[in-house]
Amino acid sequence: MKKLLIISLITLGIFACKDVINEIPDNPYQTTPYAFDYDRTLLPPPRIPSDNPLTEEGVLLGRMLFYDPILSADSTQSCNSCHNQSNAFTDNGLQFSTGIEGITGKRNSMPIYNLMWHLDGFFWDGRADILRHQAILPIIDATEMNETIDHVLYKLNRSNSYKEQVKKAFGEEELNEEIIGKALEQFMFSIVSADSKFDRVMLGIETFTPEEKIGQVIFNSEAIPIQEEADPNNPQNFGADCFHCHGNSLFMRREFLSNGLSGNGDLGLAEFTGVRRDEFKFKTPSLRNVEKTAPYMHDGRFETLEEVVQFYLSDMNASSAVDFSNAPNMHALKDSVYLSPTHKKALIAFMKTLTDEKLLTNEKYKSPF
Ligand code: HEC
Ligand code: HEC
């Protein structure tokens, strides 16, 4: 009996030992799941692709790449050059971004936050299906960083700090195109905006001013025909119908739509699909942080929110190029909405409650260098 016990103990010992030994060679790199630190009450559950879970190491590698001008042909431009944190990761107030060759693109830079909930394609025309594919395109775009993947990989793989980080994050000796895409995807997915005044009001921590409150009602009410007898004190009588396309806690509709704006030579979604009914449809932007992302629209044609509101309320007929059957809500809107100057101001005051100072200053999104 005693002998048997000793044998069992030895066997157990061997097994225990084997387990420990096994862990090391099977798992040459130890990653730490990325810790998000935002309040999850209001936003949908995180959506992370199962083949690219966010890890602290992968997010850091992506952050290094995002801020590194080595990605451009002459090492002068990084992603951050046109996506600056203090402007909610848009360009620095520029209508069109300029690439390394001094070539100006035809579209306004887009903000980067809450991208894990963008399900229907990236860029104003949706030509990139998933984020890791999108991330490669600016590097090889002649009007942007104008580099080749082979040369970027050659430069990156000469660097010891990248070699160390790729080992930690992906267990590989060297970077390759797929890893660049996945790492940038991880960093960009880690950028979340969920701490604006609006969020804090929804969570009961702060309150709107009376003006912001009126603006919220106008934003979230149906456009109803102007009525002579409408009570001027009831903002619901003057709904601006914004919520149909910029509603819910993400302040965007996950669709490509026409808001009645003429394309100015840019066909939007149709440039990618080639389909007539997609003409002048653009990715519907989130209005979070809109105070910081001027100028506005795919071509940055409006400099202020006042101009945007003016467009929605009265200038619709000017865009005769638009097929309004593509923009049913707008059709109703252009015939019916009237906002007094006070109500316009209130609508804008509400939109400004969507500014998230934490996004604009969070150390986790800053340059790691
Ligand atoms: C020269 C300026 C410039 C540089 C450099 C640049 N971008 Fe952009 N970015 C833009 C512009 C302009 C758009 C909109 C282009 C379009 O729709 O055709 C855009 C769009 C995007 C989008 C789409 C967002 C959405 O909601 O669909 C993402 C993501 C993005 N860029 C990430 C990056 C990354 C990552 C890098 C670095 C590898 C980078 N950008 C480099 C100007 C730039
Ligand atoms: C039919 C859907 C729809 C409705 C309704 C709508 N929008 Fe938009 N909005 C869009 C689309 C699509 C764009 C992008 C258009 C473009 O760039 O050509 C946009 C762009 C914007 C932008 C520019 C954002 C940026 O980052 O450039 C602002 C601001 C805006 N809308 C505010 C509003 C307000 C305020 C209302 C209510 C008066 C409203 N929208 C109603 C679909 C809509």
CSV table of C-alpha atoms and ligand atoms in Angstrom, one decimal:
chain,number,residue,atom,x,y,z
A,1,MET,CA,0.0,0.0,0.0
A,2,LYS,CA,2.7,2.4,1.0
A,3,LYS,CA,4.7,1.4,-2.1
A,4,LEU,CA,1.6,2.2,-4.3
A,5,LEU,CA,1.2,5.6,-2.7
A,6,ILE,CA,4.9,6.5,-3.4
A,7,ILE,CA,4.5,5.3,-7.0
A,8,SER,CA,1.3,7.4,-7.4
A,9,LEU,CA,3.1,10.5,-6.0
A,10,ILE,CA,6.0,10.0,-8.3
A,11,THR,CA,3.7,9.7,-11.3
A,12,LEU,CA,1.8,12.7,-10.2
A,13,GLY,CA,5.0,14.6,-9.8
A,14,ILE,CA,6.0,13.6,-13.4
A,15,PHE,CA,2.7,14.8,-14.7
A,16,ALA,CA,2.9,18.0,-12.9
A,17,CYS,CA,6.4,18.5,-14.1
A,18,LYS,CA,5.4,17.7,-17.7
A,19,ASP,CA,2.6,20.3,-17.6
A,20,VAL,CA,5.0,23.0,-16.6
A,21,ILE,CA,7.5,22.0,-19.3
A,22,ASN,CA,4.8,21.8,-21.9
A,23,GLU,CA,3.6,25.4,-21.3
A,24,ILE,CA,6.9,26.9,-22.3
A,25,PRO,CA,7.7,25.5,-25.7
A,26,ASP,CA,4.0,25.6,-26.8
A,27,ASN,CA,3.6,29.2,-26.0
A,28,PRO,CA,6.8,31.1,-26.8
A,29,TYR,CA,5.2,34.5,-26.4
A,30,GLN,CA,2.9,35.6,-23.5
A,31,THR,CA,0.4,38.2,-24.5
A,32,THR,CA,-1.8,40.2,-22.1
A,33,PRO,CA,-5.4,40.8,-23.1
A,34,TYR,CA,-5.9,44.5,-23.8
A,35,ALA,CA,-7.7,46.3,-20.9
A,36,PHE,CA,-10.3,48.8,-22.2
A,37,ASP,CA,-11.1,51.5,-19.7
A,38,TYR,CA,-14.3,53.0,-20.9
A,39,ASP,CA,-17.8,52.9,-19.4
A,40,ARG,CA,-19.7,50.2,-21.2
A,41,THR,CA,-23.2,51.2,-20.2
A,42,LEU,CA,-24.1,53.2,-23.3
A,43,LEU,CA,-22.1,51.7,-26.2
A,44,PRO,CA,-22.8,48.3,-27.8
A,45,PRO,CA,-20.6,45.3,-26.6
A,46,PRO,CA,-17.0,45.4,-28.0
A,47,ARG,CA,-16.7,43.8,-31.5
A,48,ILE,CA,-13.3,42.3,-32.0
A,49,PRO,CA,-12.5,39.8,-34.8
A,50,SER,CA,-11.7,36.4,-33.3
A,51,ASP,CA,-8.6,36.1,-35.4
A,52,ASN,CA,-7.1,39.3,-34.1
A,53,PRO,CA,-7.9,39.7,-30.3
A,54,LEU,CA,-6.6,42.9,-28.8
A,55,THR,CA,-3.5,42.5,-26.7
A,56,GLU,CA,-1.4,45.1,-24.8
A,57,GLU,CA,1.6,44.0,-27.0
A,58,GLY,CA,-0.3,44.1,-30.3
A,59,VAL,CA,-1.9,47.5,-29.5
A,60,LEU,CA,1.5,48.9,-28.7
A,61,LEU,CA,3.0,47.6,-31.9
A,62,GLY,CA,0.1,49.2,-33.8
A,63,ARG,CA,0.6,52.5,-31.9
A,64,MET,CA,4.4,52.5,-32.8
A,65,LEU,CA,3.4,52.0,-36.5
A,66,PHE,CA,0.7,54.7,-36.4
A,67,TYR,CA,3.1,57.3,-35.1
A,68,ASP,CA,6.2,56.3,-37.2
A,69,PRO,CA,7.1,58.3,-40.3
A,70,ILE,CA,9.1,55.4,-41.4
A,71,LEU,CA,5.9,54.1,-43.1
A,72,SER,CA,6.2,56.9,-45.7
A,73,ALA,CA,8.7,56.8,-48.6
A,74,ASP,CA,10.8,59.8,-47.4
A,75,SER,CA,10.1,59.2,-43.7
A,76,THR,CA,8.4,62.5,-43.3
A,77,GLN,CA,4.8,61.4,-42.7
A,78,SER,CA,3.0,59.1,-40.3
A,79,CYS,CA,-0.6,58.2,-40.0
A,80,ASN,CA,-0.7,60.8,-37.2
A,81,SER,CA,0.2,63.6,-39.7
A,82,CYS,CA,-3.4,63.5,-41.1
A,83,HIS,CA,-5.1,61.9,-38.0
A,84,ASN,CA,-4.2,64.1,-35.0
A,85,GLN,CA,-5.5,63.1,-31.6
A,86,SER,CA,-6.4,66.6,-30.5
A,87,ASN,CA,-8.8,66.8,-33.5
A,88,ALA,CA,-10.4,63.5,-32.8
A,89,PHE,CA,-7.8,62.0,-35.1
A,90,THR,CA,-8.7,64.1,-38.2
A,91,ASP,CA,-6.3,66.4,-40.1
A,92,ASN,CA,-5.4,69.7,-38.5
A,93,GLY,CA,-8.4,71.7,-39.8
A,94,LEU,CA,-7.4,71.1,-43.4
A,95,GLN,CA,-10.0,70.6,-46.1
A,96,PHE,CA,-7.8,68.2,-48.0
A,97,SER,CA,-4.7,66.4,-46.7
A,98,THR,CA,-1.4,66.7,-48.5
A,99,GLY,CA,0.7,63.6,-49.0
A,100,ILE,CA,4.5,63.4,-49.0
A,101,GLU,CA,4.8,64.5,-52.7
A,102,GLY,CA,2.8,67.6,-52.0
A,103,ILE,CA,-0.2,66.1,-53.8
A,104,THR,CA,-3.5,67.1,-52.4
A,105,GLY,CA,-6.2,64.4,-52.1
A,106,LYS,CA,-9.9,65.1,-52.9
A,107,ARG,CA,-11.4,64.1,-49.6
A,108,ASN,CA,-11.4,65.3,-46.0
A,109,SER,CA,-9.6,63.2,-43.5
A,110,MET,CA,-11.8,61.0,-41.3
A,111,PRO,CA,-11.9,60.7,-37.5
A,112,ILE,CA,-10.6,57.5,-35.8
A,113,TYR,CA,-12.5,56.3,-32.7
A,114,ASN,CA,-15.2,53.7,-32.0
A,115,LEU,CA,-14.1,51.9,-35.3
A,116,MET,CA,-14.9,48.5,-33.8
A,117,TRP,CA,-18.5,49.2,-34.4
A,118,HIS,CA,-18.1,50.3,-38.1
A,119,LEU,CA,-19.3,47.2,-39.9
A,120,ASP,CA,-19.9,48.3,-43.4
A,121,GLY,CA,-16.6,49.4,-44.9
A,122,PHE,CA,-14.0,52.1,-44.4
A,123,PHE,CA,-13.3,55.4,-46.3
A,124,TRP,CA,-16.0,57.8,-47.4
A,125,ASP,CA,-16.8,55.4,-50.3
A,126,GLY,CA,-16.5,52.1,-48.3
A,127,ARG,CA,-13.8,50.7,-50.6
A,128,ALA,CA,-11.9,48.9,-47.8
A,129,ASP,CA,-13.9,46.0,-46.4
A,130,ILE,CA,-12.1,45.5,-43.0
A,131,LEU,CA,-9.9,47.7,-41.0
A,132,ARG,CA,-6.6,45.7,-41.4
A,133,HIS,CA,-7.0,46.0,-45.2
A,134,GLN,CA,-7.7,49.7,-44.9
A,135,ALA,CA,-4.6,50.3,-42.8
A,136,ILE,CA,-2.3,49.2,-45.6
A,137,LEU,CA,-3.8,51.5,-48.3
A,138,PRO,CA,-2.5,54.9,-47.1
A,139,ILE,CA,1.1,53.5,-47.0
A,140,ILE,CA,1.0,52.6,-50.8
A,141,ASP,CA,-1.3,55.5,-51.8
A,142,ALA,CA,0.7,57.8,-54.2
A,143,THR,CA,-1.2,60.8,-52.8
A,144,GLU,CA,-0.4,59.9,-49.3
A,145,MET,CA,2.7,58.0,-48.0
A,146,ASN,CA,3.7,56.7,-51.4
A,147,GLU,CA,5.8,53.8,-50.2
A,148,THR,CA,6.0,50.1,-51.2
A,149,ILE,CA,5.2,47.3,-48.8
A,150,ASP,CA,8.5,45.6,-49.6
A,151,HIS,CA,10.5,48.7,-48.7
A,152,VAL,CA,8.5,49.4,-45.6
A,153,LEU,CA,9.2,45.9,-44.4
A,154,TYR,CA,12.8,46.2,-45.2
A,155,LYS,CA,13.1,49.4,-43.1
A,156,LEU,CA,11.0,48.0,-40.2
A,157,ASN,CA,12.8,44.7,-40.0
A,158,ARG,CA,16.2,46.4,-39.6
A,159,SER,CA,15.0,47.9,-36.4
A,160,ASN,CA,15.6,46.0,-33.1
A,161,SER,CA,12.7,47.6,-31.3
A,162,TYR,CA,10.2,46.5,-34.0
A,163,LYS,CA,11.8,43.0,-34.0
A,164,GLU,CA,11.4,42.8,-30.2
A,165,GLN,CA,7.8,44.1,-30.3
A,166,VAL,CA,6.6,41.8,-33.1
A,167,LYS,CA,8.0,38.8,-31.2
A,168,LYS,CA,6.2,39.9,-28.0
A,169,ALA,CA,2.9,40.6,-29.9
A,170,PHE,CA,2.7,37.9,-32.6
A,171,GLY,CA,5.6,35.5,-31.7
A,172,GLU,CA,7.2,36.2,-35.1
A,173,GLU,CA,10.8,37.1,-35.9
A,174,GLU,CA,9.9,39.7,-38.4
A,175,LEU,CA,7.0,42.0,-39.5
A,176,ASN,CA,5.1,41.1,-42.7
A,177,GLU,CA,2.1,42.9,-44.4
A,178,GLU,CA,-0.5,40.9,-42.5
A,179,ILE,CA,1.1,41.8,-39.1
A,180,ILE,CA,1.3,45.5,-40.0
A,181,GLY,CA,-2.5,45.4,-40.9
A,182,LYS,CA,-3.4,43.5,-37.7
A,183,ALA,CA,-1.3,45.7,-35.4
A,184,LEU,CA,-2.7,48.9,-36.8
A,185,GLU,CA,-6.2,47.4,-36.6
A,186,GLN,CA,-5.6,46.6,-32.9
A,187,PHE,CA,-4.4,50.1,-32.1
A,188,MET,CA,-7.3,51.8,-34.0
A,189,PHE,CA,-9.9,49.4,-32.4
A,190,SER,CA,-8.5,50.4,-29.0
A,191,ILE,CA,-9.5,54.0,-29.5
A,192,VAL,CA,-12.9,54.6,-27.9
A,193,SER,CA,-14.9,57.7,-27.4
A,194,ALA,CA,-17.4,57.3,-24.5
A,195,ASP,CA,-16.8,60.1,-22.1
A,196,SER,CA,-18.5,63.2,-23.4
A,197,LYS,CA,-20.8,65.5,-21.5
A,198,PHE,CA,-23.7,63.7,-23.3
A,199,ASP,CA,-22.5,60.3,-21.9
A,200,ARG,CA,-22.1,61.7,-18.4
A,201,VAL,CA,-25.6,63.2,-18.6
A,202,MET,CA,-27.0,59.8,-19.7
A,203,LEU,CA,-25.2,58.2,-16.8
A,204,GLY,CA,-26.8,60.8,-14.4
A,205,ILE,CA,-23.5,62.3,-13.4
A,206,GLU,CA,-24.0,65.7,-15.1
A,207,THR,CA,-27.0,67.7,-16.4
A,208,PHE,CA,-27.6,69.6,-19.7
A,209,THR,CA,-28.1,73.3,-19.7
A,210,PRO,CA,-31.6,74.3,-20.7
A,211,GLU,CA,-30.3,75.2,-24.2
A,212,GLU,CA,-28.5,71.9,-24.7
A,213,LYS,CA,-31.7,70.1,-23.6
A,214,ILE,CA,-33.8,71.9,-26.2
A,215,GLY,CA,-31.1,71.1,-28.8
A,216,GLN,CA,-31.3,67.4,-27.8
A,217,VAL,CA,-35.1,67.4,-28.4
A,218,ILE,CA,-34.7,69.1,-31.8
A,219,PHE,CA,-32.0,66.6,-32.8
A,220,ASN,CA,-34.1,63.7,-31.8
A,221,SER,CA,-37.5,64.8,-33.2
A,222,GLU,CA,-39.1,64.0,-36.5
A,223,ALA,CA,-39.2,66.8,-39.0
A,224,ILE,CA,-42.8,68.0,-39.0
A,225,PRO,CA,-44.4,70.5,-41.4
A,226,ILE,CA,-44.3,74.0,-40.2
A,227,GLN,CA,-47.5,74.8,-38.5
A,228,GLU,CA,-48.8,78.3,-38.0
A,229,GLU,CA,-50.2,77.4,-34.7
A,230,ALA,CA,-47.1,75.5,-33.5
A,231,ASP,CA,-46.2,76.3,-29.9
A,232,PRO,CA,-42.9,78.2,-30.2
A,233,ASN,CA,-41.9,77.0,-26.8
A,234,ASN,CA,-42.2,73.4,-27.7
A,235,PRO,CA,-39.0,72.3,-29.5
A,236,GLN,CA,-40.7,69.1,-30.6
A,237,ASN,CA,-42.6,71.2,-33.1
A,238,PHE,CA,-39.4,72.0,-34.8
A,239,GLY,CA,-37.7,68.6,-35.0
A,240,ALA,CA,-34.6,68.6,-37.3
A,241,ASP,CA,-34.7,64.9,-37.9
A,242,CYS,CA,-30.9,64.4,-37.3
A,243,PHE,CA,-31.4,61.2,-35.3
A,244,HIS,CA,-32.5,59.1,-38.3
A,245,CYS,CA,-29.0,59.1,-39.6
A,246,HIS,CA,-26.9,60.2,-36.6
A,247,GLY,CA,-28.9,58.5,-33.8
A,248,ASN,CA,-28.1,56.0,-31.1
A,249,SER,CA,-25.1,56.2,-28.8
A,250,LEU,CA,-22.6,55.9,-31.7
A,251,PHE,CA,-24.3,59.0,-33.3
A,252,MET,CA,-24.1,57.3,-36.7
A,253,ARG,CA,-26.1,55.0,-38.9
A,254,ARG,CA,-24.0,52.1,-40.2
A,255,GLU,CA,-24.9,52.8,-43.8
A,256,PHE,CA,-23.8,54.8,-46.8
A,257,LEU,CA,-26.4,57.5,-47.4
A,258,SER,CA,-27.0,60.6,-49.4
A,259,ASN,CA,-27.8,63.6,-47.2
A,260,GLY,CA,-28.8,65.6,-50.3
A,261,LEU,CA,-25.3,67.1,-50.8
A,262,SER,CA,-24.0,67.3,-54.3
A,263,GLY,CA,-20.9,65.2,-54.8
A,264,ASN,CA,-18.9,68.0,-56.4
A,265,GLY,CA,-17.5,65.5,-58.9
A,266,ASP,CA,-17.2,62.8,-56.3
A,267,LEU,CA,-19.6,59.9,-56.8
A,268,GLY,CA,-19.1,58.5,-53.3
A,269,LEU,CA,-20.1,54.9,-52.8
A,270,ALA,CA,-20.7,54.6,-56.6
A,271,GLU,CA,-17.0,55.2,-57.2
A,272,PHE,CA,-16.4,51.9,-55.6
A,273,THR,CA,-19.5,49.9,-56.6
A,274,GLY,CA,-20.1,51.4,-60.0
A,275,VAL,CA,-23.8,51.3,-59.3
A,276,ARG,CA,-26.0,54.2,-60.4
A,277,ARG,CA,-28.2,54.3,-57.3
A,278,ASP,CA,-25.1,54.5,-55.1
A,279,GLU,CA,-24.2,57.9,-56.5
A,280,PHE,CA,-23.6,60.6,-53.9
A,281,LYS,CA,-23.9,58.2,-51.0
A,282,PHE,CA,-21.2,58.6,-48.5
A,283,LYS,CA,-20.3,56.9,-45.2
A,284,THR,CA,-22.6,58.4,-42.6
A,285,PRO,CA,-20.1,60.0,-40.1
A,286,SER,CA,-20.5,59.8,-36.3
A,287,LEU,CA,-21.2,63.2,-34.8
A,288,ARG,CA,-19.3,62.4,-31.6
A,289,ASN,CA,-16.5,65.0,-31.3
A,290,VAL,CA,-17.9,66.9,-34.3
A,291,GLU,CA,-16.9,70.2,-32.6
A,292,LYS,CA,-13.2,69.1,-33.2
A,293,THR,CA,-13.4,67.7,-36.7
A,294,ALA,CA,-14.0,70.8,-38.9
A,295,PRO,CA,-14.2,71.3,-41.8
A,296,TYR,CA,-17.2,69.0,-42.6
A,297,MET,CA,-18.5,66.5,-45.2
A,298,HIS,CA,-16.5,64.3,-47.5
A,299,ASP,CA,-14.9,67.3,-49.2
A,300,GLY,CA,-14.7,69.5,-46.2
A,301,ARG,CA,-16.9,72.1,-47.9
A,302,PHE,CA,-18.3,73.6,-44.7
A,303,GLU,CA,-16.1,75.3,-42.1
A,304,THR,CA,-18.5,75.6,-39.3
A,305,LEU,CA,-21.4,73.8,-37.7
A,306,GLU,CA,-23.5,76.8,-38.4
A,307,GLU,CA,-22.9,76.3,-42.1
A,308,VAL,CA,-23.8,72.6,-41.8
A,309,VAL,CA,-27.1,73.4,-40.0
A,310,GLN,CA,-27.9,76.1,-42.6
A,311,PHE,CA,-27.3,73.5,-45.4
A,312,TYR,CA,-29.7,71.0,-43.8
A,313,LEU,CA,-32.3,73.6,-43.3
A,314,SER,CA,-32.4,75.7,-46.4
A,315,ASP,CA,-29.8,75.1,-49.0
A,316,MET,CA,-31.0,71.7,-50.1
A,317,ASN,CA,-32.4,72.9,-53.5
A,318,ALA,CA,-28.9,74.2,-54.4
A,319,SER,CA,-27.7,70.6,-54.9
A,320,SER,CA,-29.7,69.9,-58.0
A,321,ALA,CA,-27.3,67.0,-59.0
A,322,VAL,CA,-28.8,64.9,-56.2
A,323,ASP,CA,-31.3,62.2,-56.9
A,324,PHE,CA,-33.6,62.7,-54.0
A,325,SER,CA,-35.0,59.2,-54.4
A,326,ASN,CA,-31.7,58.2,-52.8
A,327,ALA,CA,-32.4,60.5,-49.8
A,328,PRO,CA,-35.9,60.0,-48.7
A,329,ASN,CA,-35.5,61.5,-45.3
A,330,MET,CA,-33.9,64.6,-46.9
A,331,HIS,CA,-36.8,65.0,-49.2
A,332,ALA,CA,-39.2,65.4,-46.3
A,333,LEU,CA,-36.7,67.5,-44.5
A,334,LYS,CA,-36.1,70.1,-47.2
A,335,ASP,CA,-39.7,70.9,-47.5
A,336,SER,CA,-40.6,71.1,-43.9
A,337,VAL,CA,-38.0,72.1,-41.4
A,338,TYR,CA,-37.7,75.6,-40.0
A,339,LEU,CA,-35.5,76.5,-37.0
A,340,SER,CA,-35.4,79.9,-35.4
A,341,PRO,CA,-32.0,81.3,-34.7
A,342,THR,CA,-32.4,80.4,-31.1
A,343,HIS,CA,-33.2,76.8,-32.0
A,344,LYS,CA,-30.3,76.6,-34.4
A,345,LYS,CA,-28.0,77.7,-31.6
A,346,ALA,CA,-29.6,75.1,-29.3
A,347,LEU,CA,-29.0,72.3,-31.8
A,348,ILE,CA,-25.4,73.2,-32.1
A,349,ALA,CA,-25.0,73.5,-28.4
A,350,PHE,CA,-26.3,70.0,-28.1
A,351,MET,CA,-23.8,68.7,-30.7
A,352,LYS,CA,-21.0,70.3,-28.7
A,353,THR,CA,-21.9,68.1,-25.7
A,354,LEU,CA,-20.6,65.2,-27.8
A,355,THR,CA,-16.9,66.4,-27.4
A,356,ASP,CA,-14.9,63.8,-25.4
A,357,GLU,CA,-11.9,65.5,-23.8
A,358,LYS,CA,-10.7,62.1,-22.6
A,359,LEU,CA,-10.4,60.9,-26.2
A,360,LEU,CA,-8.5,64.0,-27.1
A,361,THR,CA,-5.9,63.7,-24.3
A,362,ASN,CA,-5.8,60.1,-23.3
A,363,GLU,CA,-2.1,59.0,-22.8
A,364,LYS,CA,-2.9,55.6,-24.2
A,365,TYR,CA,-3.5,57.0,-27.7
A,366,LYS,CA,-0.4,59.3,-27.7
A,367,SER,CA,2.9,58.7,-29.5
A,368,PRO,CA,4.9,55.9,-27.8
A,369,PHE,CA,8.2,57.5,-28.9
B,1,HEC,C1,-2.0,62.3,-46.3
B,1,HEC,C2,-2.9,62.2,-45.2
B,1,HEC,C3,-3.2,60.8,-44.6
B,1,HEC,C4,-2.4,59.9,-44.2
B,1,HEC,C5,-0.8,60.0,-44.1
B,1,HEC,C6,-3.2,58.8,-43.6
B,1,HEC,N1,-4.5,59.1,-43.8
B,1,HEC,FE1,-6.1,58.0,-43.2
B,1,HEC,N2,-7.4,59.1,-44.2
B,1,HEC,C7,-7.0,60.3,-44.9
B,1,HEC,C8,-8.1,60.7,-45.7
B,1,HEC,C9,-8.1,61.9,-46.6
B,1,HEC,C10,-9.2,59.8,-45.5
B,1,HEC,C11,-10.5,59.7,-46.3
B,1,HEC,C12,-10.1,59.1,-47.7
B,1,HEC,C13,-11.2,58.6,-48.6
B,1,HEC,O1,-12.3,58.4,-48.1
B,1,HEC,O2,-10.9,58.3,-49.8
B,1,HEC,C14,-8.6,58.8,-44.6
B,1,HEC,C15,-9.4,57.7,-44.0
B,1,HEC,C16,-8.9,56.9,-43.1
B,1,HEC,C17,-9.7,55.9,-42.4
B,1,HEC,C18,-11.2,55.6,-42.6
B,1,HEC,C19,-12.0,55.8,-41.4
B,1,HEC,C20,-13.5,55.4,-41.6
B,1,HEC,O3,-14.3,55.7,-40.8
B,1,HEC,O4,-13.8,54.8,-42.7
B,1,HEC,C21,-8.8,55.2,-41.5
B,1,HEC,C22,-9.2,54.1,-40.5
B,1,HEC,C23,-7.5,55.8,-41.7
B,1,HEC,N3,-7.6,56.8,-42.6
B,1,HEC,C24,-6.4,55.3,-41.0
B,1,HEC,C25,-5.1,55.7,-41.4
B,1,HEC,C26,-3.9,55.0,-41.1
B,1,HEC,C27,-3.8,53.7,-40.2
B,1,HEC,C28,-2.8,55.6,-41.7
B,1,HEC,C29,-1.4,55.2,-41.6
B,1,HEC,C30,-1.0,53.9,-42.2
B,1,HEC,C31,-3.4,56.7,-42.4
B,1,HEC,N4,-4.7,56.7,-42.2
B,1,HEC,C32,-2.6,57.7,-43.1
B,1,HEC,C33,-5.8,60.9,-44.8
B,1,HEC,C34,-4.6,60.3,-44.4
B,2,HEC,C1,-30.5,61.0,-44.6
B,2,HEC,C2,-29.5,60.8,-43.5
B,2,HEC,C3,-29.0,62.1,-42.8
B,2,HEC,C4,-29.8,62.9,-42.0
B,2,HEC,C5,-31.3,62.9,-41.8
B,2,HEC,C6,-28.8,63.9,-41.5
B,2,HEC,N1,-27.6,63.6,-41.9
B,2,HEC,FE1,-25.9,64.5,-41.4
B,2,HEC,N2,-24.8,63.4,-42.7
B,2,HEC,C7,-25.3,62.3,-43.4
B,2,HEC,C8,-24.3,61.9,-44.4
B,2,HEC,C9,-24.5,60.7,-45.4
B,2,HEC,C10,-23.2,62.7,-44.2
B,2,HEC,C11,-21.9,62.7,-45.0
B,2,HEC,C12,-22.2,63.4,-46.3
B,2,HEC,C13,-21.0,63.8,-47.1
B,2,HEC,O1,-19.9,63.8,-46.6
B,2,HEC,O2,-21.2,64.0,-48.3
B,2,HEC,C14,-23.5,63.6,-43.1
B,2,HEC,C15,-22.7,64.6,-42.6
B,2,HEC,C16,-23.0,65.4,-41.5
B,2,HEC,C17,-22.0,66.2,-40.8
B,2,HEC,C18,-20.5,66.3,-41.2
B,2,HEC,C19,-19.7,65.4,-40.3
B,2,HEC,C20,-18.3,65.3,-40.7
B,2,HEC,O3,-17.5,64.8,-39.9
B,2,HEC,O4,-17.8,65.8,-41.7
B,2,HEC,C21,-22.7,66.9,-39.8
B,2,HEC,C22,-22.1,67.9,-38.8
B,2,HEC,C23,-24.0,66.4,-39.9
B,2,HEC,N3,-24.2,65.5,-40.9
B,2,HEC,C24,-25.0,66.9,-39.0
B,2,HEC,C25,-26.4,66.6,-39.2
B,2,HEC,C26,-27.5,67.3,-38.5
B,2,HEC,C27,-27.3,68.5,-37.5
B,2,HEC,C28,-28.6,66.8,-39.0
B,2,HEC,C29,-30.0,67.2,-38.7
B,2,HEC,C30,-30.3,68.6,-39.1
B,2,HEC,C31,-28.3,65.7,-40.0
B,2,HEC,N4,-26.9,65.7,-40.1
B,2,HEC,C32,-29.2,65.0,-40.6
B,2,HEC,C33,-26.6,61.8,-43.3
B,2,HEC,C34,-27.7,62.5,-42.7
